[in-house]
Amino acid sequence: MKFTARIIADFTKGEIIGNPDEVVTDIAKIEEGKTGTLAFLANPKYEKYLYTTDASIVLINKDFQINGDLKCTVIQVDNAYDAFTSLLELYAKLTPVKKGIEQPSYINPEAKIGKDVYIGAFAYIGEGAVIGNNVKVYPQVYIGDFAEIRDNTILYPGVKVYHGCIIGMDCIIHSGTVIGADGFGFVQQPDRTYRKIPQVGNVIIEDLVEIGSNVTVDRATMGSTIIRKGAKFDNLIQIGHNVEIGENTVVVSQAGVAGSTKVGKNCMIGGQVGLAGHVKIGNDVKIGAQSGVSNNLKDGETVLGSPALDASKQIKAMIVYKSLPEMSKKLTELEKEIKELKKKL
Amino acid sequence: MKFTARIIADFTKGEIIGNPDEVVTDIAKIEEGKTGTLAFLANPKYEKYLYTTDASIVLINKDFQINGDLKCTVIQVDNAYDAFTSLLELYAKLTPVKKGIEQPSYINPEAKIGKDVYIGAFAYIGEGAVIGNNVKVYPQVYIGDFAEIRDNTILYPGVKVYHGCIIGMDCIIHSGTVIGADGFGFVQQPDRTYRKIPQVGNVIIEDLVEIGSNVTVDRATMGSTIIRKGAKFDNLIQIGHNVEIGENTVVVSQAGVAGSTKVGKNCMIGGQVGLAGHVKIGNDVKIGAQSGVSNNLKDGETVLGSPALDASKQIKAMIVYKSLPEMSKKLTELEKEIKELKKKL
Amino acid sequence: MKFTARIIADFTKGEIIGNPDEVVTDIAKIEEGKTGTLAFLANPKYEKYLYTTDASIVLINKDFQINGDLKCTVIQVDNAYDAFTSLLELYAKLTPVKKGIEQPSYINPEAKIGKDVYIGAFAYIGEGAVIGNNVKVYPQVYIGDFAEIRDNTILYPGVKVYHGCIIGMDCIIHSGTVIGADGFGFVQQPDRTYRKIPQVGNVIIEDLVEIGSNVTVDRATMGSTIIRKGAKFDNLIQIGHNVEIGENTVVVSQAGVAGSTKVGKNCMIGGQVGLAGHVKIGNDVKIGAQSGVSNNLKDGETVLGSPALDASKQIKAMIVYKSLPEMSKKLTELEKEIKELKKKL
């Protein structure tokens, strides 16, 4: 990329303070800015960097008061963070887009392939699989028989989609993620061995879902494991069979959701959280990192800890927990004092 | 699939109440049943669905008392759950079985390949590797030099088996699982850097083991990391070097077992559990989800929490923990009262 | 391998007690030693095995006092553990080294490939990628456009390196690990949906780093996620965007480090630990297994628990925690006694 301050100001509808011909070729955080980079200032906490950064151009909010000498060229915009995100999007789009079918790849003659797709080398597309328009199937991806990948979705290298699973439009799935492996279902036999319950359902991922790397989403025993529209998953997450995750729910890294649990919409599930099986979580629920939840939660609850409690109660209990050794000592002292009081009476 | 009630009754040795010519083409949970599906009722909790389900046929236990009007055809069997599982197995077997060697795949001329195998495109089989009869090696699987995969085992897409590891008969390993990567062994040097201890052992997985997706089982430093017959692993589990997991032991998602720990047979290890290294866990031990275990456990123990305690003790402590803020307040009040009592004396 | 005691004594500068022509063909732990194996004794706890092992040759420390009859040949060396590690290294080197370019593999014509490399079948090397000398790219590895893999590094089967990431010299990365997938960055919109923040940075892994299997290291939003020289990672670890891990820091299995957190050098991060985002961890910090850290930690701190406390404080609190039910009972009793005392006054 190579942009002048003038071009950036035009694109972001901003006003330039400084040199309109200043050139940037890369982007940076304001605290790591180097000559030739573009940065932004949105959080007032970082104001000091505005006067010291080596970044050549900095985007700031229109209503921000400049209180020092500037080394850099500044562009004033309505919302520096949004303007910067738009520029990041523009920058990301400048990466040449993958197109065409690389060889060797394996496309079953009974698969249906849409228009303008990218299919990387060593990708495998099974019998009856359906690939939409503008889909990007990176190298070493596996798409099982009768699976369906809808328009504009990106599957990064090494994603595995088992047979019969459906991935919606405009999804992004990162490397190493496995969609549709068997759910964990066994029946113990009288001799203590386990008999496998065949897992004959599938996984349905709706539109606009993003899933990180090395995630596992198991297929349903019967019916479907469902990830609703707009949900966002970080890395190394486990989703058990017949789970349902609601719209726009965010799940942070290394969290796990056990079988048949239903999570509502607009929830935030923190890192390393565990949700037990067959639990119902409402909408707008927030679950703090490393929590363990084995009960239903109502709309709007915020919980924390393992086992999880209402967050404000948990925080109070955590504070007292720290002073347990002092409490225990005090209790022993009081015991003695009471004994002595009793003697005196 | 397409079955009539009559055929299902014959197969399950059941008796029909309703239309013997009723047809089903899919299976469903009773609460999600649609016209044309087969469901079952085993848990009395779900009885109400028997009278409202849209499923066309429902399997029920012979001794179940019907207390309402039926819309569906019912088949009475000895054990509805077992009968349904048998039907699921039948259904699963109807999926056409993969056979033959797809191209391009890489089979080292020094590898030995059994009869009736499936080897998918982009699978890699190294020098001296041995593949048994009826083995299914899905696309993009890697089998290292001198590794051995015994009869009837299924390796799903992208499984990696390092050199010299042995996988028994009738095993199932899901996508992305890595068998036999180096154990985590280093010696700190005087300059604070680490010297790698070569990991020259292997992994041995016995017969009838199922392992979920994106699991990691490390090879032994010397000797073998061993997963005994009939053990069942969920997804994203970590098994360290020189670990041994006993027969029919079940390990739930995201649990981790550190190096040299030995787990007995018929154990249940919950989700996100951590077992420290060099620990010995007896037989029939149950470890609750998210527990942390750093001590040996005897046969039959049930533990919970991090650090893990006997489950009944842990549950009592957890209950008191919730009321810590009240306890702390009460303690402060008692302190005051005692002070006043002392003054009065 | 096939070595006599004489050859091993020469190599380790040791002295033989027993038969200099004793032959070993494999190595073993002393407690698992069989005829024809070489073992070592460093930890005095294992002394009893010296007199009972079936190992043919055992390395022991020069200053170790033999207090029993030996069945095996013994070699006395300065440091049995170091000598044994050197022999393990020798043994590991005897494995024939992979060389050459297997077919089919995909090497973009614009990629630069060094000397004496191994590129396995179904490996993918993108446009502008740079592969150093003696690099080993195992089968099914993906190296994105403009990524760089420096001299002597080993990428085991199925490793994925996204575009523009840099991996230093003498690194080892195990199967299924994903380097450079998008960081988890979204901005919530007024309608509750999330807008993706493009992740335009990269990952830089310095020299001599070892990373286990199925690890995920996300690329930076801007700038770089950095793993410093000599750091060692176990399996299934999550490293968020813009994280920095210091030199020689060790991270144990299933730990997670959230975005923008900086960890110093020579730290030990235990298994299943979670570090919150935007936290600063000093040098020489030790974090116990399953801890949760959301505050900065100073050089040399040792912490434990979730939330993490100074380890000695945490251990004291954990001890009292176990007796919470007794404490609660005692408190209730004291309350009663005080009530009665009050009545009497």
Tab-separated table of N, CA and C in Angstrom, chain B residues 103 107 129 131 193 244 254 298 315:
chain	number	residue	atom	x	y	z
B	103	GLN	N	-6.538	-41.283	-5.776
B	103	GLN	CA	-5.314	-40.652	-6.266
B	103	GLN	C	-5.472	-39.154	-6.308
B	107	ILE	N	2.013	-43.679	-1.050
B	107	ILE	CA	2.247	-44.915	-0.304
B	107	ILE	C	3.681	-45.332	-0.562
B	129	ALA	N	5.597	-48.649	7.118
B	129	ALA	CA	4.318	-48.602	7.835
B	129	ALA	C	3.499	-49.834	7.472
B	131	ILE	N	-0.428	-51.321	7.363
B	131	ILE	CA	-1.854	-50.987	7.409
B	131	ILE	C	-2.620	-52.305	7.331
B	193	THR	N	18.911	-21.434	29.213
B	193	THR	CA	18.312	-22.016	28.015
B	193	THR	C	17.943	-23.470	28.317
B	244	GLU	N	-0.196	-43.555	31.068
B	244	GLU	CA	-0.933	-44.783	30.778
B	244	GLU	C	-2.386	-44.572	31.201
B	254	GLN	N	-11.186	-31.574	26.626
B	254	GLN	CA	-10.294	-30.523	27.146
B	254	GLN	C	-9.621	-30.905	28.467
B	298	LYS	N	-7.028	-43.392	45.281
B	298	LYS	CA	-7.240	-44.839	45.452
B	298	LYS	C	-8.431	-45.329	44.636
B	315	ILE	N	-18.272	-30.506	48.079
B	315	ILE	CA	-19.594	-29.903	47.910
B	315	ILE	C	-19.981	-29.132	49.168
